[in-house]
Coordinates of C-alpha atoms and ligand atoms in Angstrom, one line a residue:
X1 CA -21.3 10.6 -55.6
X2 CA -23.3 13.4 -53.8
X3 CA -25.2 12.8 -50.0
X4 CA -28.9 11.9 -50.5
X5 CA -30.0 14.7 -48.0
X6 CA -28.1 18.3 -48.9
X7 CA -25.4 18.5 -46.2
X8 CA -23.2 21.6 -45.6
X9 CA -20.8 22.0 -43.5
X10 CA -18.5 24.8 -42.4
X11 CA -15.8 26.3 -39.9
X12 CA -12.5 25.4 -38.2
X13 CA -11.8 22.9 -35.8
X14 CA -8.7 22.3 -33.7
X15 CA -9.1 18.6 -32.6
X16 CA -7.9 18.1 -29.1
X17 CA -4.6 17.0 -28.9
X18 CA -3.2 13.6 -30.1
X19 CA -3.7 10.3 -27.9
X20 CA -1.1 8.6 -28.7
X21 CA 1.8 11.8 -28.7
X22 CA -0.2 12.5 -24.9
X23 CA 0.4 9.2 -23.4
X24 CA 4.2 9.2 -24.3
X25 CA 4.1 13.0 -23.2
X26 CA 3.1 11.6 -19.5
X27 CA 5.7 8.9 -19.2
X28 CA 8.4 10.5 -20.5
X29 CA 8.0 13.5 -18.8
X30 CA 7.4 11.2 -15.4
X31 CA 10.5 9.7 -16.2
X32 CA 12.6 12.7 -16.9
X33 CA 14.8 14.1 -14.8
X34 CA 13.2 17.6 -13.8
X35 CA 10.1 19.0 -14.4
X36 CA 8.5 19.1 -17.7
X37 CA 5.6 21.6 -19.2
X38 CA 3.2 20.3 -21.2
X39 CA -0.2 22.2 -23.0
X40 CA -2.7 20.4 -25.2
X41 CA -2.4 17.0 -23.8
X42 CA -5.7 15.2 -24.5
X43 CA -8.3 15.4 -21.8
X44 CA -9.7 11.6 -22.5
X45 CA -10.8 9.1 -20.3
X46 CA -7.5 6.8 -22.1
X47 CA -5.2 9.6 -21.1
X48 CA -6.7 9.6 -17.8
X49 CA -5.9 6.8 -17.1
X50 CA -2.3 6.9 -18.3
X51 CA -1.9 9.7 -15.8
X52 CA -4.0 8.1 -12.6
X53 CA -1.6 4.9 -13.2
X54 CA 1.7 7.7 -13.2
X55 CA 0.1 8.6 -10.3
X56 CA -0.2 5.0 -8.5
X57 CA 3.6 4.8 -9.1
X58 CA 4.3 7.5 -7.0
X59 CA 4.4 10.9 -9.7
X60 CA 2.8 14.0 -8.5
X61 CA 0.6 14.2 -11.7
X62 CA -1.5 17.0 -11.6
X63 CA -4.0 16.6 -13.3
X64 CA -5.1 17.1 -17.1
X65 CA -6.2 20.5 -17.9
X66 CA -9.5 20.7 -19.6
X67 CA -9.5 21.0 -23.3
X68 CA -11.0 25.0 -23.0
X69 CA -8.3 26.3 -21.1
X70 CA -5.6 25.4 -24.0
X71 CA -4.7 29.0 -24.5
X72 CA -4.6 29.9 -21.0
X73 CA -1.6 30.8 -18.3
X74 CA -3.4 27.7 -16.6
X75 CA -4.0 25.2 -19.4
X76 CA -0.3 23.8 -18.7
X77 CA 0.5 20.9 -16.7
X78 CA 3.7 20.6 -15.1
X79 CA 5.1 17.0 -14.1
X80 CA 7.8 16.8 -12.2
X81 CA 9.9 14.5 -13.3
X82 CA 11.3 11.6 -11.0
X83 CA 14.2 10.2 -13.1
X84 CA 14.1 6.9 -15.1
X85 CA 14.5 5.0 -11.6
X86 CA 12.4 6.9 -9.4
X87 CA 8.9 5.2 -9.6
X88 CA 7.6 4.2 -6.5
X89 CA 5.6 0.5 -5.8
X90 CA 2.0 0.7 -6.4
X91 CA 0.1 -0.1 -3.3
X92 CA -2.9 -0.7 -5.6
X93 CA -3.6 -2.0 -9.1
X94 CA -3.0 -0.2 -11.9
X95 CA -6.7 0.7 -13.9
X96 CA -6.0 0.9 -17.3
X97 CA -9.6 1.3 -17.7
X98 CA -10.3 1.0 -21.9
X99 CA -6.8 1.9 -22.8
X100 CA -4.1 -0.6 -24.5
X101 CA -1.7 2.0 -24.9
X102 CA -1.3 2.3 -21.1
X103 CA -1.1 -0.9 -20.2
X104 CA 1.7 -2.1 -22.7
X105 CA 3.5 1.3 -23.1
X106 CA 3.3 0.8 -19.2
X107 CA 4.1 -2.6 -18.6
X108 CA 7.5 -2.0 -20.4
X109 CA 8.4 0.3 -17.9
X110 CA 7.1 -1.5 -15.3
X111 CA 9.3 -4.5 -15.9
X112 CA 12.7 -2.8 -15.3
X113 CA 11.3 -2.2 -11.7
X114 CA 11.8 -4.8 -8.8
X115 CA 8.8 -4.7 -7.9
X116 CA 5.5 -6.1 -9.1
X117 CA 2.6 -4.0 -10.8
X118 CA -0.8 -5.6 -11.8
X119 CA -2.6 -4.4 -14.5
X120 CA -6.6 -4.4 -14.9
X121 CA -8.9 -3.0 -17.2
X122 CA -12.6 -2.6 -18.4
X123 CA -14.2 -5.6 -19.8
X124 CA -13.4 -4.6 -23.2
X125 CA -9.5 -4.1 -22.4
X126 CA -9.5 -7.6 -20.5
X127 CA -10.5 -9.3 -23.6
X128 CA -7.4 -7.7 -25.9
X129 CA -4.2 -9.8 -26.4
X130 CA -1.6 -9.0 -23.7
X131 CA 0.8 -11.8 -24.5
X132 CA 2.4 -9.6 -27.3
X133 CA 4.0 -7.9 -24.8
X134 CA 4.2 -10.3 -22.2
X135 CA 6.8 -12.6 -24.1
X136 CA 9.3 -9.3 -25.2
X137 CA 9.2 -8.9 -21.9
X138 CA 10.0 -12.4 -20.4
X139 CA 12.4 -12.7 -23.1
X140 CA 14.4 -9.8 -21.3
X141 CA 14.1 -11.4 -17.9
X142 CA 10.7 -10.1 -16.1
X143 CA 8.1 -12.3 -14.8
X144 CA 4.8 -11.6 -16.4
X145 CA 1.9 -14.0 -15.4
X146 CA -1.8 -13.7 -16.4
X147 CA -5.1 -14.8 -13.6
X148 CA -6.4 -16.3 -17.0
X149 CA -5.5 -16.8 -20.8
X150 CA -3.8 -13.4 -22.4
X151 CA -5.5 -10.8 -20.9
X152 CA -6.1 -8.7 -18.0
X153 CA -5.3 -8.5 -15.2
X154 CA -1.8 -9.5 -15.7
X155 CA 0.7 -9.0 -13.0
X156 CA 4.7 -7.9 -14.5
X157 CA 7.2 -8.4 -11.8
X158 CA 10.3 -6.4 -13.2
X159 CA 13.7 -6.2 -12.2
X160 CA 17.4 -6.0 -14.5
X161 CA 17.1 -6.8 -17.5
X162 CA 18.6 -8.5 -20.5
X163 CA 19.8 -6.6 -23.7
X164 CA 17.5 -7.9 -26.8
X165 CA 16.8 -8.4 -30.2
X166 CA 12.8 -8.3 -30.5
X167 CA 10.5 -9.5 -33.6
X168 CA 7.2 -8.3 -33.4
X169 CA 4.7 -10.1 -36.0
X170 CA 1.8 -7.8 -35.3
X171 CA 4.0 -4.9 -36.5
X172 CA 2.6 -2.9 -33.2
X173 CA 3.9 0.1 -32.0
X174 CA 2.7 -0.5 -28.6
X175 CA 4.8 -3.8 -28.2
X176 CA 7.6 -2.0 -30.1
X177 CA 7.5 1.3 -27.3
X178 CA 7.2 -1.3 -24.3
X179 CA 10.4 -2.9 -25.8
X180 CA 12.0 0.3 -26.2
X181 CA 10.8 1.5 -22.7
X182 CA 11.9 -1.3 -20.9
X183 CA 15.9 -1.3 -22.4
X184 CA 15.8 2.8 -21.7
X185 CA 14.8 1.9 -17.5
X186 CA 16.8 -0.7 -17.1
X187 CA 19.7 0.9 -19.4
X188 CA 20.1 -1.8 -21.4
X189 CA 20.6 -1.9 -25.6
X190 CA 17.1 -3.3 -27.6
X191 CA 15.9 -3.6 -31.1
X192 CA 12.5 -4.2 -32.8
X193 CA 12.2 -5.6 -35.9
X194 CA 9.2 -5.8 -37.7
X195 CA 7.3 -6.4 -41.2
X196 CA 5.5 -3.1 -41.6
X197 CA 6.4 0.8 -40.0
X198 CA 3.8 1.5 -37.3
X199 CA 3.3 5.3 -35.5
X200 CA 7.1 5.9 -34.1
X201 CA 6.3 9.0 -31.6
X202 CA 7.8 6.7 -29.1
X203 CA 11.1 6.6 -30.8
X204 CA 10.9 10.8 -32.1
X205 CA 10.6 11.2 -28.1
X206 CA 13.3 9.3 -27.5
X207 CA 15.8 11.3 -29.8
X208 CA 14.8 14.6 -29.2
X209 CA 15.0 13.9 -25.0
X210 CA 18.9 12.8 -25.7
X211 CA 18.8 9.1 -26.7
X212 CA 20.6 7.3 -29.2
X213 CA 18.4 5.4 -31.6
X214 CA 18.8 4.1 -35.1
X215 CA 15.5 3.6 -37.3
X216 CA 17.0 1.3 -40.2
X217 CA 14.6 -0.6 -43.4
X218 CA 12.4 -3.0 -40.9
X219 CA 14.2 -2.2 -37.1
X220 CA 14.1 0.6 -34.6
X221 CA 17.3 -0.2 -32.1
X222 CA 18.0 2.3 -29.1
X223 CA 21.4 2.5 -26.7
X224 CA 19.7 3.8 -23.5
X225 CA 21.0 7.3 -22.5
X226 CA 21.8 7.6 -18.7
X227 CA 18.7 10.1 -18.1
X228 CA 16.3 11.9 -20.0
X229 CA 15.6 15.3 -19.9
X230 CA 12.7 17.2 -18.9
X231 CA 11.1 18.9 -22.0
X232 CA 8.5 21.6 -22.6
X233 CA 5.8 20.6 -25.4
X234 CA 2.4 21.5 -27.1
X235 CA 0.7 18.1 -28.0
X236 CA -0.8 18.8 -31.8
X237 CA -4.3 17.7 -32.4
X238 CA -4.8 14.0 -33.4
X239 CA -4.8 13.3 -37.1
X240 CA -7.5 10.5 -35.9
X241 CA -9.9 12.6 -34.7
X242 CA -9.3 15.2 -37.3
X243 CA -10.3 12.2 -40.0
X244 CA -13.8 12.6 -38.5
X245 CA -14.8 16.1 -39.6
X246 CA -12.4 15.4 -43.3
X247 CA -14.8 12.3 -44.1
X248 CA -17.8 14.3 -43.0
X249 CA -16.6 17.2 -45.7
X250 CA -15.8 14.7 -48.1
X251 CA -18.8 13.1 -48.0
X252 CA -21.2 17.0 -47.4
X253 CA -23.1 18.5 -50.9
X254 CA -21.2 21.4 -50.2
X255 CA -18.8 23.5 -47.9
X256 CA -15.3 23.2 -46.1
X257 CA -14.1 22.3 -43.1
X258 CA -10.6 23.8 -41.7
X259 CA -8.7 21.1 -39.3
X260 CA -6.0 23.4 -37.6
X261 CA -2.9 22.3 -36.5
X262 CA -2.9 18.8 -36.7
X263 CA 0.1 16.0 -36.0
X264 CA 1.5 15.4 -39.5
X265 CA 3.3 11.8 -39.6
X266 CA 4.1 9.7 -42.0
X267 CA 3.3 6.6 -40.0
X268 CA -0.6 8.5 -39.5
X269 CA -1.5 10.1 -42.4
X270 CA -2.7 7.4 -44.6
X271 CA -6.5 8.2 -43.9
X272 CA -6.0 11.6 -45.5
X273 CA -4.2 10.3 -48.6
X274 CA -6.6 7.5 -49.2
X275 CA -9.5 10.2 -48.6
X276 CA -7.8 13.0 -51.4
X277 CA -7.2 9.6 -53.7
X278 CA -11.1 9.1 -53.9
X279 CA -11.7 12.1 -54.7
X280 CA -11.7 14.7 -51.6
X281 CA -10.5 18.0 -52.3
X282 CA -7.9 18.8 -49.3
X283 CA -5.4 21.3 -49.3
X284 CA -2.4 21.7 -46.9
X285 CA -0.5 24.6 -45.1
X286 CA 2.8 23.4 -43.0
X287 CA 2.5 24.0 -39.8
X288 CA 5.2 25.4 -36.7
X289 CA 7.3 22.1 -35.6
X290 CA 6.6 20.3 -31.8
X291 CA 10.0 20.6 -30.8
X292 CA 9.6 16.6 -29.8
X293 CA 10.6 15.8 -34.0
X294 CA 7.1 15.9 -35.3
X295 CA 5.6 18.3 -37.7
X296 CA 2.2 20.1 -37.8
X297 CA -0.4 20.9 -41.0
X298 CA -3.7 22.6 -40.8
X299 CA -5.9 21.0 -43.4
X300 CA -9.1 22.3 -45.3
X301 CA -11.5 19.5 -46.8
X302 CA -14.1 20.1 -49.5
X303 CA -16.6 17.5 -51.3
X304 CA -15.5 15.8 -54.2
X305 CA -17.0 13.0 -56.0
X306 CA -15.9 9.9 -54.4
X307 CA -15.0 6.4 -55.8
X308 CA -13.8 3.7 -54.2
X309 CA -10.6 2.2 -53.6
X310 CA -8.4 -0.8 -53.0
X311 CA -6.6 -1.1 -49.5
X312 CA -4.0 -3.8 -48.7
X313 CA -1.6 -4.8 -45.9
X314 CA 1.3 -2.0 -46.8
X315 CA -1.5 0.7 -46.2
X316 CA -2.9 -0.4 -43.0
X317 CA -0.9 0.3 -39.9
X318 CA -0.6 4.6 -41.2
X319 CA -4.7 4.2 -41.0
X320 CA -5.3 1.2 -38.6
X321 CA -7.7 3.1 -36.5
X322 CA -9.3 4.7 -39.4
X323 CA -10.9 1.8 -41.5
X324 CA -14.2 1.9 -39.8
X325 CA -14.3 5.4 -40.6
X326 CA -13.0 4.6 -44.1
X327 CA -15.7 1.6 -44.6
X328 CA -18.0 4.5 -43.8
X329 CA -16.8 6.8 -46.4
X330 CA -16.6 3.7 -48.9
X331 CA -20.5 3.1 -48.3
X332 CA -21.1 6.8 -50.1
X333 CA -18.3 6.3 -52.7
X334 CA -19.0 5.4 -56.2
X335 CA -18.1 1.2 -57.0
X336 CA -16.2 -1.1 -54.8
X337 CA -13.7 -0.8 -52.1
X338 CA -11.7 -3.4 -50.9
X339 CA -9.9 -3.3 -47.6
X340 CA -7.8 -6.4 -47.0
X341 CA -4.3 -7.0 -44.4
X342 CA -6.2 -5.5 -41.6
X343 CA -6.7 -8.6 -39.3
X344 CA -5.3 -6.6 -36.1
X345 CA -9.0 -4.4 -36.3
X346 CA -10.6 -7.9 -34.5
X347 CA -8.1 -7.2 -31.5
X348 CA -9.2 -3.5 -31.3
X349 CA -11.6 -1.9 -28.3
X350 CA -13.6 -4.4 -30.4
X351 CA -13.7 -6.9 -33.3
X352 CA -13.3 -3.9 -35.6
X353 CA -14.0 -6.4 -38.9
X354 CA -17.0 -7.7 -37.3
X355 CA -18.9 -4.5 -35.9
X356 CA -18.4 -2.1 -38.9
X357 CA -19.9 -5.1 -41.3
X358 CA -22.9 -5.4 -38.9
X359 CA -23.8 -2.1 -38.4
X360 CA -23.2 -1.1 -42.1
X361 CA -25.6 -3.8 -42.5
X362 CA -27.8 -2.4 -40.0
X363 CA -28.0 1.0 -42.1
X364 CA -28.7 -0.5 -45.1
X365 CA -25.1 -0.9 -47.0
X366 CA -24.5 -3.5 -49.2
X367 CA -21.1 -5.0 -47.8
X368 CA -19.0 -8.6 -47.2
X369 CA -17.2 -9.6 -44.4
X370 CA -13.8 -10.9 -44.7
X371 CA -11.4 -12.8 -42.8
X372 CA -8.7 -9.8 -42.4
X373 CA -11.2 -7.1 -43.9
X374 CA -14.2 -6.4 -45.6
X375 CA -16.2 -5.4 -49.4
X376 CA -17.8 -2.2 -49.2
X377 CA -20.4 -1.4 -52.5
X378 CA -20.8 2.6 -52.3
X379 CA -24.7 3.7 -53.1
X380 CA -27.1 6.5 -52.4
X381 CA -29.7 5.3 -50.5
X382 CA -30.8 6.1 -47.5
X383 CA -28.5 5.1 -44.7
X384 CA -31.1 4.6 -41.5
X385 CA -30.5 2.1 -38.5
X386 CA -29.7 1.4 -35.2
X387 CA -25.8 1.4 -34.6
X388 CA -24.4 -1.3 -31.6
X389 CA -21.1 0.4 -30.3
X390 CA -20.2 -2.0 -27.8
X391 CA -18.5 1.0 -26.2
X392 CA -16.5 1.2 -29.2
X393 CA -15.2 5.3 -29.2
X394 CA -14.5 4.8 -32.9
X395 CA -17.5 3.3 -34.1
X396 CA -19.6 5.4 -32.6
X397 CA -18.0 8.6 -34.3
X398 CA -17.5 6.9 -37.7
X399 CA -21.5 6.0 -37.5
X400 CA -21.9 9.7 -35.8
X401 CA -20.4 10.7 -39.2
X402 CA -22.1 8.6 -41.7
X403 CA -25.1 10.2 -40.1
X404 CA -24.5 13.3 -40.2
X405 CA -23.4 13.3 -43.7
X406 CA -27.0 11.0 -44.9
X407 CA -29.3 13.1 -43.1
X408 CA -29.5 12.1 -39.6
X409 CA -31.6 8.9 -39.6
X410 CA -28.7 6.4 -37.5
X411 CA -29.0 6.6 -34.1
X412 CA -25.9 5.3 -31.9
X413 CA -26.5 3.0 -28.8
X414 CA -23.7 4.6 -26.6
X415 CA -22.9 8.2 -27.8
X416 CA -21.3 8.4 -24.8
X417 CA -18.0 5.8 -24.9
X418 CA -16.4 8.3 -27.2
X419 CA -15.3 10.2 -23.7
X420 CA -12.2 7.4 -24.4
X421 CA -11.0 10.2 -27.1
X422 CA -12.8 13.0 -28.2
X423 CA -15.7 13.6 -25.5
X424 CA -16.1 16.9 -26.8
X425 CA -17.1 15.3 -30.4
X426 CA -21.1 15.1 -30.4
X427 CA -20.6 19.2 -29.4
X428 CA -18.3 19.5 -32.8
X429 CA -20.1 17.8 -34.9
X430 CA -23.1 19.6 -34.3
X431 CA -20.9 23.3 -34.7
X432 CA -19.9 22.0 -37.9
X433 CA -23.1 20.9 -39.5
X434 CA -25.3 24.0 -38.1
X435 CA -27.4 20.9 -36.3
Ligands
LIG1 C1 -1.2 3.0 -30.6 C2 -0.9 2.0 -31.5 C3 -1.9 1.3 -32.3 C4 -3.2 2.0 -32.3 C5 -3.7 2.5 -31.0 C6 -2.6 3.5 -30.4 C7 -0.1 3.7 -29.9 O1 -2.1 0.0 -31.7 O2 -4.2 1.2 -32.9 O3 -4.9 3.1 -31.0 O4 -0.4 4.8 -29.3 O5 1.0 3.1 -29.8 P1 -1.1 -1.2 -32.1 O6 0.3 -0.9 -31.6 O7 -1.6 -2.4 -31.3 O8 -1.2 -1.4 -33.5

């Protein structure tokens, strides 16, 4: 189903690089055991604030080169490693500003360290389930204690700690990389079992810096290695962001975008299946390998006439921060799509459920809130409206999108929150679309 307005797009974009491979490129390289070189690491405000709370723990981070000087001699930053027991007592707390990744990828580490490390956050992050990590955590012998509920600020007070067995029922990589960062500081053995594969960069680190870890149907389980060591990498772009500009082509009258080297995982690249499945015409060239186990594609996305699909729980951790883009493409897509299993989208940087159905609503799609999802019916009207982010990076770019490919009649409250992960995006968008 074409755009209302003619949209055509055109060029080549190479996304900055991927959050989630930057904020394990920090810790591990903090942790390792000489200095490491790293190029490409995302220059976010979430990054940011993995490396300020490095920083608090005693690493001479430098800081994060800008996103322009990729190519240079002086767009790589070199961490020098302290060793897996070399962090230093924070004589502050810890800002984690908007970003879950840092505080549970961080409060596993934290907890093999006698010492005690309080965690705060934005008001958004202060609202988002920390207990997930907290009981893992207690279960292997740290103290973890909240000023209120589940969330921040929460205060871990580490020390040794027991070997474990871990079931995780939210199927999170985030409690699963705490886990597996706490038994590789404290040196001792840990699994994670859980229901459904989520993003294992955390665990390709791991094996490619010298550790011993089997991935078996349903459990990751690691035998800490006595040190780690220091590593040189180029962080691919984020198959996240890159999702931004495919919708947008998928969705244009006519044209192709070109999304160069991008991080190609299975446990991420759900988005771009489900987007070729409705129609999308995307083609694929293999890319040069990380060297940290991961593998690289450069993508090119055409129109295509869209219909709508069915998504269920099996689908959603390989797209989990996707689906409000998705419900976006969904509202130009011919028929019905269904998106169901995807309760973990109301503990997001927001209820995820909640605020896409709202503002779809807002725009002028037809579309049904469910308990653990929502009904999307594709049209061709006109999309106009007022979007509420609530400082929501990825609602504002999915709504930034849906504009862009209806003719520019939404206007976003906050185009400024998407600083969190792409704050380069509005600039991108704009290149593509000739706006
Ligand atoms: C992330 C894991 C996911 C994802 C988040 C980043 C990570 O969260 O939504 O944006 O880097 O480990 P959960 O682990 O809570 O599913």
């Amino acid at each position: 189903m074409a755009a209302a307005t003619p949209v055509r797009v055109h060029g080549e974009i190479r996304v900055p690089g991927d959050k989630s491979v930057s904020h394990r490129a920090l810790i591990f390289a903090a942790l390792a055991d000489g200095p490491s070189m790293l190029r490409g690491v995302l220059d976010s405000a979430d990054v940011q604030a993995t490396e300020g709370v490095l920083r608090a723990l005693g690493v001479a981070m430098p800081p994060i080169p800008p996103r322009s000087r990729r190519d240079r001699p002086d767009g790589v930053m070199r961490i020098p490693g302290v060793g897996l027991h070399g962090l230093k007592p924070p004589a502050r707390a810890l800002q984690c500003g908007n970003s879950g990744t840092t505080t549970r990828l961080l409060a596993g580490v934290c907890a093999a360290y006698a010492f005690s490390s309080r965690f705060v956050g934005d008001a958004s992050l202060s609202r988002r389930p920390m207990a997930r990590v907290a009981r893992p955590l207690r279960a292997m012998g740290a103290r973890v204690t909240f000023d209120d509920g589940d969330g921040l600020p929460m205060t871990v007070t580490g020390g040794p700690l027991r070997t474990m067995r871990w079931q995780d029922d939210a199927s999170s990589a985030q409690v699963k990389s705490a886990v597996l960062l706490a038994g590789l500081v404290s040196g001792v053995p840990v699994s994670v079992e859980a229901e459904r594969v989520s993003r294992d960069h955390t665990e390709r680190f791991l094996v490619a810096l010298g550790a011993d870890v089997r991935v078996t149907p349903g459990a990751v389980s690691l035998t800490p290695p006595d040190r780690l060591r220091p590593f040189e990498l180029t962080v691919p772009g984020d198959p996240s962001s890159a999702s931004f500009f495919a919708a947008l082509a998928a969705m244009a009258t006519e044209g192709t975008i070109r999304l160069a080297d991008v991080l190609a995982s299975p446990t991420r690249d759900a988005f771009m299946r489900t987007l070729e499945t409705m129609g999308a015409s995307i083609t694929q060239e293999s890319g040069a390998p990380t060297g940290i186990g991961e593998a690289t594609v450069t993508y090119a996305v055409a129109p295509g006439g869209l219909r709508g699909v069915t998504i269920g729980a099996g689908d959603v951790p390989a797209m989990i921060d996707e689906l409000p883009l998705l419900a976006c493409v969904a509202a130009r897509a011919e028929g019905v799509t269904v998106i169901t299993g995807a309760a973990e989208l109301r503990v997001k940087e927001s209820d995820r459920i909640a605020l896409t159905v709202s503002n779809l609503l807002a725009v002028g799609v037809v579309v049904e809130e469910l308990e653990d999802g929502m009904r999307i019916t594709g049209g061709r009207g006109p999309c106009r409206g007022r979007v509420v982010t609530r400082g929501d990076h990825r609602i504002a770019m999915a709504f930034g999108v849906l504009g862009a490919a209806t003719g520019g009649e939404i206007t976003i409250d906050d185009r400024a929150c998407v600083a969190v992960s792409y704050p380069d995006f509005w600039s991108d968008l704009a290149r593509v679309t000739g706006a």
